[in-house]
Coordinates of C-alpha atoms (C1' of nucleotides) in Angstrom, one line a residue:
Chain A
X88 CA 0.3 -47.6 14.1
X89 CA 3.9 -47.0 13.7
X90 CA 6.1 -47.1 10.7
X91 CA 6.2 -44.9 7.6
X92 CA 3.8 -42.2 6.7
X93 CA 2.3 -42.5 3.3
X94 CA 2.3 -38.8 2.1
X95 CA -0.4 -39.3 -0.4
X96 CA -2.6 -39.8 2.5
X97 CA -1.3 -36.8 4.6
X98 CA -3.7 -33.8 3.9
X99 CA -1.4 -31.0 4.6
X100 CA 1.2 -32.5 2.2
X101 CA -1.3 -32.8 -0.7
X102 CA -2.9 -29.4 0.1
X103 CA 0.5 -27.9 -0.3
X104 CA 1.5 -29.6 -3.4
X105 CA -1.8 -28.9 -5.1
X106 CA -1.6 -25.2 -4.1
X107 CA 1.9 -24.9 -5.6
X108 CA 1.0 -26.7 -8.8
X109 CA -1.9 -24.3 -9.5
X110 CA -0.5 -21.2 -8.1
X111 CA 2.8 -21.7 -10.0
X112 CA 1.0 -21.9 -13.2
X113 CA -1.2 -19.0 -12.6
X114 CA 1.9 -16.9 -11.5
X115 CA 3.7 -17.8 -14.6
X116 CA 1.1 -16.0 -16.7
X117 CA 0.8 -12.8 -14.9
X118 CA 4.5 -12.5 -14.5
X119 CA 5.0 -12.9 -18.2
X120 CA 2.3 -10.4 -19.0
X121 CA 3.0 -7.7 -16.4
X122 CA 6.1 -8.6 -14.7
X123 CA 4.5 -8.5 -11.3
X124 CA 5.4 -10.9 -8.4
X125 CA 3.2 -12.9 -6.3
X126 CA 2.9 -10.5 -3.3
X127 CA 2.3 -7.7 -6.0
X128 CA -0.5 -9.7 -7.7
X129 CA -2.1 -10.6 -4.3
X130 CA -2.1 -6.8 -3.2
X131 CA -3.6 -5.9 -6.5
X132 CA -6.4 -8.4 -6.3
X133 CA -7.5 -7.5 -2.8
X134 CA -7.2 -3.7 -3.4
X135 CA -8.9 -4.0 -6.6
X136 CA -11.8 -6.0 -5.0
X137 CA -12.1 -3.6 -2.1
X138 CA -11.6 -0.5 -3.9
X139 CA -9.9 1.3 -1.0
X140 CA -8.3 -0.3 1.9
X141 CA -5.1 -0.5 4.2
X142 CA -2.0 -2.5 4.1
X143 CA -3.0 -4.4 7.4
X144 CA -6.2 -5.4 5.9
X145 CA -4.4 -6.7 2.8
X146 CA -2.2 -8.7 5.2
X147 CA -5.1 -10.1 7.1
X148 CA -7.0 -11.2 3.9
X149 CA -3.8 -12.7 2.2
X150 CA -2.1 -14.2 5.2
X151 CA 1.0 -12.2 4.1
X152 CA 3.4 -10.9 6.5
X153 CA 3.1 -7.1 6.9
X154 CA 6.6 -6.5 5.5
X155 CA 5.8 -8.4 2.4
X156 CA 2.6 -6.3 2.1
X157 CA 4.7 -3.1 2.8
X158 CA 7.2 -3.9 0.0
X159 CA 4.6 -5.0 -2.5
X160 CA 2.7 -1.8 -1.9
X161 CA 5.8 0.3 -2.4
X162 CA 6.5 -1.5 -5.7
X163 CA 3.2 -1.0 -7.0
X164 CA 3.2 2.7 -6.0
X165 CA 6.7 3.1 -7.7
X166 CA 5.2 1.7 -11.0
X167 CA 2.2 4.2 -10.6
X168 CA -0.5 1.7 -10.2
X169 CA -1.3 2.8 -6.5
X170 CA -1.6 5.9 -4.5
X171 CA -1.6 6.3 -0.7
X172 CA -3.3 8.9 1.4
X173 CA -3.2 9.2 5.2
X174 CA -6.3 8.2 6.9
X175 CA -7.7 11.3 8.5
X176 CA -9.5 9.5 11.3
X177 CA -6.5 7.4 12.2
X178 CA -3.1 9.0 11.0
X179 CA -1.2 5.8 11.6
X180 CA -3.1 4.2 8.6
X181 CA -2.7 4.7 5.0
X182 CA -5.7 4.4 2.7
X183 CA -4.6 2.7 -0.5
X184 CA -6.3 2.9 -4.0
X185 CA -5.5 2.1 -7.5
X186 CA -4.6 4.9 -9.8
X187 CA -6.4 5.1 -13.2
X188 CA -3.7 3.3 -14.8
X189 CA -3.6 0.7 -12.0
X190 CA -7.2 0.2 -12.5
X191 CA -6.8 -0.6 -16.1
X192 CA -4.1 -3.1 -15.3
X193 CA -6.2 -4.6 -12.6
X194 CA -9.1 -5.1 -15.2
X195 CA -6.6 -7.0 -17.6
X196 CA -5.6 -9.2 -14.5
X197 CA -9.1 -9.9 -13.5
X198 CA -9.7 -11.0 -17.3
X199 CA -6.7 -13.2 -16.9
X200 CA -7.7 -14.6 -13.6
X201 CA -11.2 -15.3 -14.9
X202 CA -9.9 -17.4 -18.0
X203 CA -7.5 -19.3 -15.7
X204 CA -10.4 -20.2 -13.4
X205 CA -12.6 -21.4 -16.3
X206 CA -9.8 -23.5 -17.7
X207 CA -9.2 -24.9 -14.2
X208 CA -12.9 -25.9 -13.8
X209 CA -12.9 -27.5 -17.2
X210 CA -9.8 -29.4 -16.3
X211 CA -11.0 -30.5 -13.0
X212 CA -14.6 -31.3 -14.0
X213 CA -17.5 -29.5 -12.3
X214 CA -18.2 -32.0 -9.5
X215 CA -14.4 -32.3 -8.5
X216 CA -14.4 -28.5 -8.4
X217 CA -17.6 -28.5 -6.5
X218 CA -16.0 -30.8 -3.7
X219 CA -12.8 -28.7 -3.7
X220 CA -14.8 -25.7 -3.0
X221 CA -16.6 -27.4 -0.2
X222 CA -13.4 -28.8 1.5
X223 CA -11.7 -25.3 1.3
X224 CA -14.6 -23.8 2.7
X225 CA -14.3 -26.0 5.8
X226 CA -10.5 -25.2 6.1
X227 CA -11.4 -21.5 5.9
X228 CA -14.3 -21.7 8.4
X229 CA -12.1 -23.2 11.0
X230 CA -8.7 -21.5 10.6
X231 CA -9.9 -18.0 9.5
X232 CA -12.0 -17.7 12.6
X233 CA -9.0 -18.0 14.8
X234 CA -7.5 -14.6 14.5
Chain B
X198 CA -18.5 -9.8 -17.1
X199 CA -15.9 -7.1 -16.3
X200 CA -15.6 -5.3 -13.0
X201 CA -13.8 -6.7 -9.9
X202 CA -12.9 -10.2 -9.1
X203 CA -14.4 -11.7 -5.9
X204 CA -11.2 -13.5 -4.4
X205 CA -13.5 -15.8 -2.1
X206 CA -14.6 -17.3 -5.5
X207 CA -11.3 -17.5 -7.1
X208 CA -10.0 -21.0 -6.5
X209 CA -6.2 -20.5 -6.7
X210 CA -6.4 -17.8 -4.2
X211 CA -8.5 -19.9 -1.8
X212 CA -6.1 -23.0 -2.4
X213 CA -3.2 -21.0 -1.5
X214 CA -4.6 -19.4 1.5
X215 CA -5.9 -22.7 2.9
X216 CA -2.6 -24.5 2.2
X217 CA -0.7 -21.6 4.0
X218 CA -2.9 -21.8 7.1
X219 CA -2.6 -25.4 7.4
X220 CA 1.0 -25.9 6.6
X221 CA 2.1 -22.9 8.8
X222 CA 0.5 -24.5 11.8
X223 CA 2.0 -27.9 11.0
X224 CA 5.5 -26.3 10.5
X225 CA 5.4 -24.5 13.8
X226 CA 5.1 -27.8 15.6
X227 CA 8.0 -29.7 14.0
X228 CA 10.1 -26.6 14.1
X229 CA 9.6 -26.2 17.7
X230 CA 10.1 -30.0 18.4
X231 CA 13.2 -30.5 16.2
X232 CA 14.2 -27.3 14.6
X233 CA 14.0 -28.4 11.1
X234 CA 12.9 -26.3 8.2
X235 CA 10.1 -26.9 5.8
X236 CA 12.2 -28.4 3.0
X237 CA 13.9 -30.5 5.5
X238 CA 10.7 -31.9 6.9
X239 CA 9.6 -32.7 3.3
X240 CA 12.9 -34.4 2.5
X241 CA 12.6 -36.4 5.6
X242 CA 9.0 -37.4 4.8
X243 CA 9.7 -38.5 1.3
X244 CA 12.9 -40.3 2.2
X245 CA 11.4 -42.0 5.1
X246 CA 8.5 -43.3 3.1
X247 CA 10.5 -44.6 0.3
X248 CA 13.4 -45.9 2.4
X249 CA 16.0 -45.2 -0.2
X250 CA 15.9 -42.7 -3.0
X251 CA 17.7 -39.7 -4.8
X252 CA 17.6 -36.1 -4.6
X253 CA 15.9 -36.0 -8.0
X254 CA 13.1 -38.1 -7.1
X255 CA 12.6 -36.1 -3.9
X256 CA 12.3 -32.9 -6.0
X257 CA 9.8 -34.7 -8.3
X258 CA 7.5 -35.8 -5.5
X259 CA 7.8 -32.5 -3.5
X260 CA 7.5 -30.0 -6.4
X261 CA 10.9 -28.5 -4.6
X262 CA 13.5 -26.9 -6.8
X263 CA 16.6 -29.1 -7.0
X264 CA 18.8 -26.5 -5.2
X265 CA 16.3 -26.5 -2.2
X266 CA 16.5 -30.2 -2.1
X267 CA 20.3 -30.2 -2.4
X268 CA 20.5 -27.9 0.6
X269 CA 18.0 -29.8 2.7
X270 CA 19.9 -33.0 2.1
X271 CA 23.1 -31.3 3.1
X272 CA 21.5 -30.0 6.3
X273 CA 20.2 -33.4 7.2
X274 CA 23.5 -35.1 6.4
X275 CA 25.3 -32.4 8.6
X276 CA 23.1 -33.5 11.6
X277 CA 23.7 -37.1 11.1
X278 CA 20.2 -38.1 10.2
X279 CA 20.9 -39.0 6.5
X280 CA 23.7 -40.8 4.6
X281 CA 24.7 -40.8 0.9
X282 CA 26.2 -43.3 -1.4
X283 CA 27.0 -43.0 -5.0
X284 CA 24.7 -45.1 -7.1
X285 CA 26.7 -47.8 -8.6
X286 CA 24.6 -48.2 -11.7
X287 CA 24.5 -44.3 -12.4
X288 CA 27.4 -42.7 -10.9
X289 CA 25.8 -39.1 -11.4
X290 CA 23.2 -40.2 -8.8
X291 CA 23.4 -40.4 -5.1
X292 CA 21.3 -43.0 -3.2
X293 CA 20.1 -41.3 0.0
X294 CA 18.9 -43.2 3.2
X295 CA 18.3 -42.1 6.8
X296 CA 20.8 -43.3 9.6
X297 CA 19.7 -45.1 12.5
X298 CA 19.3 -41.9 14.4
X299 CA 17.5 -40.3 11.4
X300 CA 15.2 -43.3 11.3
X301 CA 14.4 -42.6 15.1
X302 CA 13.5 -38.9 14.4
X303 CA 11.5 -39.8 11.5
X304 CA 9.5 -42.2 13.7
X305 CA 8.7 -39.4 16.0
X306 CA 7.8 -36.9 13.1
X307 CA 5.4 -39.5 11.7
X308 CA 3.6 -39.6 15.1
X309 CA 3.5 -35.8 15.1
X310 CA 1.9 -35.9 11.5
X311 CA -0.6 -38.4 12.6
X312 CA -1.9 -36.4 15.5
X313 CA -2.0 -33.4 13.4
X314 CA -4.0 -35.2 10.7
X315 CA -6.3 -36.6 13.2
X316 CA -6.8 -33.2 14.7
X317 CA -7.5 -31.6 11.2
X318 CA -10.0 -34.4 10.3
X319 CA -11.8 -33.7 13.6
X320 CA -11.8 -29.9 13.0
X321 CA -13.0 -30.2 9.5
X322 CA -15.5 -32.9 10.1
X323 CA -15.4 -36.2 8.2
X324 CA -17.6 -35.2 5.3
X325 CA -15.7 -32.0 4.5
X326 CA -12.4 -33.7 4.7
X327 CA -13.7 -36.3 2.4
X328 CA -14.6 -33.6 -0.1
X329 CA -11.2 -31.9 0.2
X330 CA -9.8 -35.3 -0.4
X331 CA -11.7 -35.8 -3.7
X332 CA -11.1 -32.1 -4.9
X333 CA -7.3 -32.4 -4.3
X334 CA -7.1 -35.7 -6.0
X335 CA -8.6 -34.1 -9.1
X336 CA -5.9 -31.4 -9.1
X337 CA -3.3 -34.0 -8.7
X338 CA -4.7 -36.1 -11.5
X339 CA -4.6 -33.1 -13.7
X340 CA -1.3 -31.3 -12.9
X341 CA 0.9 -34.2 -11.9
X342 CA 0.4 -36.1 -15.1
X343 CA 2.1 -33.3 -17.1
X344 CA 5.7 -33.7 -16.3
Chain C
dA182 C1' 33.6 -45.0 -31.6
dC183 C1' 33.0 -40.2 -30.9
dA184 C1' 30.8 -35.9 -30.6
dA185 C1' 26.6 -33.7 -28.9
dA186 C1' 23.0 -33.6 -25.9
dA187 C1' 20.8 -34.9 -21.7
dC188 C1' 20.9 -35.4 -16.7
dA189 C1' 22.4 -35.4 -11.3
dG190 C1' 23.9 -32.6 -8.2
dT191 C1' 26.5 -28.3 -6.4
dT192 C1' 27.6 -23.5 -5.9
dA193 C1' 28.0 -18.3 -6.7
dC194 C1' 25.2 -14.5 -7.1
dA195 C1' 21.4 -11.4 -6.6
dC196 C1' 17.2 -10.9 -4.7
dA197 C1' 13.1 -12.1 -1.5
dC198 C1' 11.9 -13.2 3.0
dG199 C1' 10.7 -12.9 8.1
dC200 C1' 12.3 -11.4 12.6
dA201 C1' 13.3 -7.8 15.4
dA202 C1' 13.7 -3.1 16.4
dC203 C1' 12.1 1.3 15.3
dT204 C1' 8.8 5.6 14.6
dA205 C1' 4.6 7.6 14.8
dT206 C1' -0.1 7.6 16.4
dC207 C1' -3.9 6.0 19.0
dA208 C1' -6.3 3.9 23.1
dA209 C1' -6.8 2.7 27.8
dC210 C1' -6.4 3.6 32.4
dT211 C1' -5.4 5.9 36.5
Chain D
dA260 C1' -3.5 15.2 31.7
dG261 C1' 0.0 11.7 31.6
dT262 C1' 1.7 7.3 31.4
dT263 C1' 1.5 2.7 29.5
dG264 C1' 0.3 -0.4 26.2
dA265 C1' -1.3 -1.5 21.7
dT266 C1' -1.3 -0.8 16.7
dA267 C1' 0.1 0.9 11.3
dG268 C1' 3.8 0.8 8.7
dT269 C1' 9.0 0.8 7.6
dT270 C1' 13.8 -0.8 7.6
dG271 C1' 18.3 -3.2 8.9
dC272 C1' 20.0 -7.5 9.0
dG273 C1' 20.8 -12.4 8.6
dT274 C1' 18.9 -16.1 6.2
dG275 C1' 16.5 -18.6 2.3
dT276 C1' 15.7 -19.1 -2.6
dG277 C1' 15.9 -19.3 -7.7
dT278 C1' 18.7 -18.5 -11.9
dA279 C1' 22.6 -19.5 -14.2
dA280 C1' 26.5 -21.5 -14.8
dC281 C1' 29.5 -25.3 -13.5
dT282 C1' 31.5 -30.4 -12.8
dG283 C1' 31.1 -35.0 -13.7
dT284 C1' 28.5 -38.8 -15.8
dT285 C1' 25.4 -41.2 -19.0
dT286 C1' 22.7 -41.4 -23.3
dT287 C1' 21.8 -40.5 -28.1
dG288 C1' 22.8 -40.3 -32.8
dT289 C1' 25.7 -40.8 -36.6

DNA sequence: ACAAAACAGTTACACACGCAACTATCAACT
DNA sequence: AGTTGATAGTTGCGTGTGTAACTGTTTTGT
């Protein structure tokens, strides 16, 4: 029961490594195509999906720190891809949405993501991808409940 | 086929988020107990498992950048947990190993890791953990082959 | 045998990051 | 109504990180 730990049997280690391998490869593509960083892509993706949301909600869904979100939002705004408007019901919050130009870029990023996912499913094989899906769902179910 | 991307169906996103949720929680424990950073823990874990290795090998196995490894090794050495010796066969390389004190700390970290893993398996359920295992194995098989 | 390329590891620099502290607003409670 | 505590978001500051450039060593190719 003592002795060394075999990392290939340690789930957190394998999860982190797999995540880095996959996300680094995907990041290389959108960085090459549009020069956006990881926090920017994540912000883009959530905002694009929801259509209209706040920085706090982006942080909650992405597990990004609020300062990271704040800076990503500022960067996207600066590039003219995102606009802010103070929420009338709660003037602390800002409703964010993509500009017309931003929506166009978002559409292209979605296409990039879809082709990456298709490629990934092909590489992993259907059955393995399905198992990964189920395993991740269990992690999400347990860990996302607690905040 | 166009339109928005549902992130909950996008595997890279889910993989990253799950990885962050799990590894952040584990990192909080060893940070609280020993004040070590993530790169330091990873270095510790690989060195402890292999017994004797080089910085390059640590980088390869952990997917950490070589400068990250270099700094983690320096930090562990500074705390007296690791010692270096120039490789006699290849004098560019340094053979690393844990000191007696380092091995003691490593043993305690292993215990921490084991209890975290047990807890995780319990939380996820055996079947889900098994599927996660299989899914990650497929990712590793595909992505680790290519370097 | 020698020049050129490859590789192990470190460091300077610029940039990204998280923490803590801050402003502004809203909610709760007396 | 007014005080207290919570929340949305930003920013200063110290620290972490990757890129590129560097030293020293080994390998490759001629």
